[in-house]
Short mmCIF file of C-alpha atoms in Angstrom, two decimals:
data_model
loop_
_atom_site.label_atom_id
_atom_site.label_comp_id
_atom_site.label_asym_id
_atom_site.label_seq_id
_atom_site.Cartn_x
_atom_site.Cartn_y
_atom_site.Cartn_z
CA MET A 1 95.67 153.80 -96.69
CA GLU A 2 96.71 152.30 -93.26
CA THR A 3 96.70 154.60 -90.02
CA GLU A 4 99.82 153.75 -87.20
CA ILE A 5 98.39 152.98 -84.24
CA LYS A 6 98.88 155.54 -81.52
CA ARG A 7 101.89 154.43 -78.70
CA THR A 8 100.28 155.18 -75.56
CA SER A 9 102.19 153.05 -72.96
CA THR A 10 105.58 154.01 -71.75
CA LYS A 11 106.76 150.59 -72.43
CA ASP A 12 105.82 150.64 -76.02
CA ILE A 13 107.30 154.24 -76.40
CA ILE A 14 110.64 153.25 -74.62
CA ALA A 15 110.69 150.19 -77.24
CA TYR A 16 110.13 152.45 -79.98
CA LEU A 17 112.70 155.28 -79.22
CA THR A 18 115.32 151.78 -79.04
CA GLU A 19 113.57 150.69 -82.58
CA LYS A 20 114.40 154.45 -83.77
CA PHE A 21 117.66 155.48 -82.29
CA PRO A 22 119.56 152.37 -81.01
CA GLU A 23 122.96 153.89 -80.11
CA CYS A 24 121.00 155.96 -77.59
CA PHE A 25 118.13 154.24 -75.95
CA SER A 26 118.39 150.26 -74.82
CA ILE A 27 115.98 148.06 -73.33
CA LYS A 28 118.45 145.50 -72.19
CA GLY A 29 122.01 145.23 -71.79
CA PRO A 30 124.24 148.33 -71.12
CA VAL A 31 122.68 151.69 -70.53
CA LYS A 32 123.87 155.21 -71.66
CA PRO A 33 123.64 158.51 -69.75
CA LEU A 34 121.26 160.65 -72.24
CA LYS A 35 122.31 164.35 -73.65
CA ILE A 36 120.68 167.14 -71.40
CA GLY A 37 118.05 168.98 -73.20
CA ILE A 38 117.24 165.71 -75.45
CA PHE A 39 113.81 165.68 -75.05
CA GLN A 40 113.83 169.00 -77.42
CA ASP A 41 116.33 167.20 -80.05
CA LEU A 42 113.88 163.92 -79.81
CA ALA A 43 110.77 166.38 -80.20
CA GLU A 44 112.18 167.55 -83.11
CA LYS A 45 113.08 164.34 -85.10
CA LEU A 46 109.44 162.99 -84.08
CA ASN A 47 107.44 166.12 -85.19
CA ASP A 48 106.19 164.06 -87.76
CA ASP A 49 105.84 161.09 -86.40
CA GLU A 50 101.81 160.97 -85.33
CA THR A 51 102.24 157.63 -82.85
CA VAL A 52 104.39 159.15 -80.40
CA SER A 53 102.92 162.64 -78.74
CA LYS A 54 105.22 165.12 -76.92
CA THR A 55 103.35 164.85 -73.58
CA ARG A 56 103.50 160.77 -74.08
CA LEU A 57 106.95 161.38 -74.93
CA ARG A 58 108.07 163.10 -71.99
CA GLN A 59 106.61 160.60 -69.45
CA ALA A 60 108.75 158.08 -71.15
CA LEU A 61 111.84 159.91 -70.97
CA ARG A 62 110.81 160.38 -67.22
CA HIS A 63 110.68 156.94 -66.52
CA TYR A 64 113.56 155.55 -68.41
CA THR A 65 115.58 158.47 -66.46
CA SER A 66 114.08 157.29 -63.03
CA SER A 67 115.20 153.79 -63.59
CA TRP A 68 117.31 152.08 -61.26
CA ARG A 69 119.66 151.01 -64.03
CA TYR A 70 119.96 154.15 -65.65
CA LEU A 71 120.53 156.00 -62.11
CA LYS A 72 123.42 153.23 -61.73
CA VAL A 73 125.66 154.50 -64.69
CA ILE A 74 125.40 158.46 -64.28
CA LYS A 75 128.93 158.18 -62.88
CA VAL A 76 131.90 161.15 -62.70
CA GLY A 77 133.44 161.35 -66.24
CA THR A 78 130.87 158.86 -68.08
CA SER A 79 130.08 160.72 -71.13
CA ARG A 80 126.45 161.48 -72.01
CA VAL A 81 125.04 160.69 -76.06
CA ASP A 82 122.60 162.18 -77.93
CA VAL A 83 120.10 160.82 -80.16
CA ASP A 84 122.87 159.58 -82.49
CA GLY A 85 124.53 157.91 -79.53
CA LYS A 86 127.40 160.21 -80.32
CA ASP A 87 129.42 161.79 -77.22
CA VAL A 88 128.63 164.99 -76.33
CA ALA A 89 129.34 166.06 -72.31
CA GLN A 90 130.40 164.08 -69.21
CA ILE A 91 128.94 163.82 -65.94
CA ASP A 92 130.30 166.11 -63.70
CA GLU A 93 130.19 165.41 -59.31
CA GLU A 94 127.13 167.15 -58.39
CA GLN A 95 125.11 164.96 -61.09
CA ALA A 96 126.37 161.86 -60.15
CA ALA A 97 125.93 163.23 -56.48
CA TYR A 98 122.46 163.44 -57.47
CA ALA A 99 122.17 160.37 -59.24
CA SER A 100 123.27 158.55 -56.70
CA LYS A 101 120.62 160.47 -53.87
CA THR A 102 118.00 159.60 -55.85
CA LEU A 103 118.99 156.11 -56.33
CA LYS A 104 119.37 155.41 -52.93
CA GLU A 105 116.46 156.62 -51.68
CA SER A 106 113.86 154.67 -54.54
CA GLN A 107 115.69 151.79 -52.85
CA GLU A 108 115.00 152.79 -49.62
CA LYS A 109 111.18 152.99 -50.36
CA PHE A 110 110.76 150.12 -52.32
CA GLY A 111 112.76 148.04 -49.68
CA ASN A 112 110.67 149.76 -46.99
CA LYS A 113 107.44 148.80 -48.67
CA LYS A 114 108.58 145.16 -49.09
CA ALA A 115 109.64 145.15 -45.13
CA THR A 116 106.62 146.28 -44.33
CA ASP A 117 104.37 143.88 -46.52
CA SER A 118 106.57 140.79 -45.21
CA ASP A 119 105.57 141.93 -41.20
CA SER A 120 102.12 142.56 -42.51
CA LYS A 121 102.03 138.85 -43.34
CA LYS A 122 103.92 137.71 -39.85
CA PRO A 123 102.20 135.04 -37.97
CA TYR A 124 100.36 136.50 -34.91
CA LYS A 125 102.87 135.16 -32.02
CA GLY A 126 100.63 136.70 -29.22
CA LYS A 127 100.50 140.05 -26.99
CA GLN A 128 102.70 141.41 -24.36
CA SER A 129 101.02 142.61 -21.36
CA SER A 130 100.80 146.56 -21.36
CA THR A 131 102.80 146.18 -18.19
CA GLU A 132 105.91 144.60 -19.69
CA ALA A 133 105.37 146.63 -22.96
CA ALA A 134 105.25 149.90 -21.16
CA THR A 135 108.63 148.97 -18.45
CA PRO A 136 111.74 149.79 -20.77
CA LYS A 137 114.51 147.04 -19.83
CA PRO A 138 117.72 147.79 -18.54
CA ALA A 139 119.32 147.19 -22.02
CA ASP A 140 117.48 149.58 -23.84
CA LYS A 141 117.99 152.52 -21.30
CA LYS A 142 121.27 152.05 -22.32
CA ARG A 143 120.98 151.99 -26.00
CA GLU A 144 118.57 154.97 -25.70
CA SER A 145 121.11 157.03 -23.93
CA ALA A 146 124.03 155.89 -26.46
CA LYS A 147 121.00 157.20 -29.39
CA PHE A 148 120.84 160.33 -28.11
CA LYS A 149 124.45 160.70 -27.39
CA ALA A 150 124.93 159.94 -30.55
CA VAL A 151 122.70 162.33 -32.03
CA LYS A 152 123.60 165.23 -29.98
CA SER A 153 127.12 164.60 -30.83
CA THR A 154 126.24 164.45 -34.83
CA ALA A 155 124.04 168.23 -34.49
CA LYS A 156 127.01 169.59 -33.03
CA LYS A 157 129.39 168.56 -35.87
CA ILE A 158 126.61 170.56 -38.71
CA VAL A 159 127.85 173.72 -40.06
CA LYS A 160 125.69 175.93 -41.47
CA LYS A 161 126.49 176.13 -45.15
CA GLU A 162 125.89 179.42 -46.98
CA VAL A 163 123.09 179.32 -49.47
CA GLU A 164 124.01 181.25 -52.70
CA PRO A 165 120.83 183.78 -53.30
CA LEU A 166 117.92 183.03 -56.13
CA LYS A 167 117.19 185.18 -58.40
CA PRO A 168 113.20 185.38 -59.30
CA VAL A 169 113.20 185.26 -63.69
CA GLU A 170 110.90 186.58 -65.64
CA SER A 171 108.68 185.12 -68.20
CA ALA A 172 110.04 187.35 -71.28
CA THR A 173 113.63 186.50 -70.08
CA ILE A 174 113.43 182.33 -70.34
CA LYS A 175 113.46 180.52 -73.59
CA VAL A 176 114.29 176.85 -74.53
CA GLY A 177 117.74 176.04 -73.57
CA SER A 178 118.15 178.47 -70.78
CA ASN A 179 119.95 177.22 -67.85
CA VAL A 180 118.36 177.94 -64.68
CA ARG A 181 117.85 176.21 -61.01
CA VAL A 182 114.80 174.93 -59.95
CA GLN A 183 113.48 174.64 -56.53
CA LEU A 184 112.39 171.79 -55.30
CA GLY A 185 111.83 171.18 -51.63
CA ASN A 186 114.52 172.70 -49.88
CA SER A 187 117.40 172.65 -52.73
CA PRO A 188 117.26 174.28 -55.52
CA MET A 189 118.64 171.94 -58.19
CA LYS A 190 120.44 173.42 -61.41
CA ALA A 191 118.13 172.36 -65.03
CA THR A 192 117.84 173.08 -68.35
CA ILE A 193 114.58 174.49 -70.16
CA THR A 194 113.19 171.96 -72.42
CA GLU A 195 109.80 173.44 -73.60
CA ILE A 196 107.62 176.21 -72.48
CA SER A 197 104.19 175.30 -73.03
CA GLY A 198 101.34 178.36 -71.08
CA LYS A 199 102.08 178.21 -67.53
CA ASP A 200 103.45 174.87 -67.72
CA ILE A 201 107.45 174.68 -68.28
CA SER A 202 109.40 171.41 -68.54
CA VAL A 203 112.86 171.43 -67.23
CA GLN A 204 115.74 168.72 -67.41
CA LEU A 205 117.66 168.12 -64.21
CA ASP A 206 121.33 167.53 -64.41
CA SER A 207 120.62 163.90 -63.41
CA GLY A 208 118.73 163.66 -67.05
CA MET A 209 115.55 163.67 -65.36
CA ILE A 210 112.45 165.59 -67.00
CA ILE A 211 109.66 167.40 -64.78
CA LYS A 212 107.25 170.04 -65.17
CA THR A 213 106.87 172.53 -63.08
CA GLN A 214 106.06 176.58 -62.98
CA LEU A 215 107.52 180.31 -63.56
CA GLN A 216 107.56 181.00 -59.47
CA ASN A 217 109.64 177.68 -59.03
CA ILE A 218 112.52 178.88 -61.86
CA TYR A 219 115.45 181.08 -60.52
CA LEU A 220 118.92 182.35 -61.80
#
């Protein structure tokens, strides 16, 4: 009896998911936003499928939902789909805003890397003298002054927004499917618990992205 080769690369797993669930996943052409908590649905359907482990499935989903191609379709009013391609919910403003922010940051990071690589390949044009480099030109002084005023003006306009207090959760009260908030940096994000494995807790953000965290970062 032949044994199927275990799929380990993210690319292979996404291709496999496209074959198994063509109404949900795609490699080329239009991409559909995925249902919140779809990892659990996929894990159940692939429970007896030895070619894809849960760990690899989670990594493949994270890669799929973090791509520029996917983030570009997360727009207000667009429907999310389940594993059969059926519409289950619409994307709201918060989800769309988060996806847009993630896409912009990713594109800026990639763009900055390209610019840095390009600068490193530029031909040497000679070195400025220390006196010339240290002495600011009149035009530079004006630009710096205008920039400082603009920053100062912007700072005055910032209004401190009231932040809703976070309530820590107890391990006994959390379960798969619970709606929680996850502390990522300075901003708590709305999320749904998709898997609990010992101290590791996997959650799916409203953008569709799946991350692994721990109990101390999860709040009500």
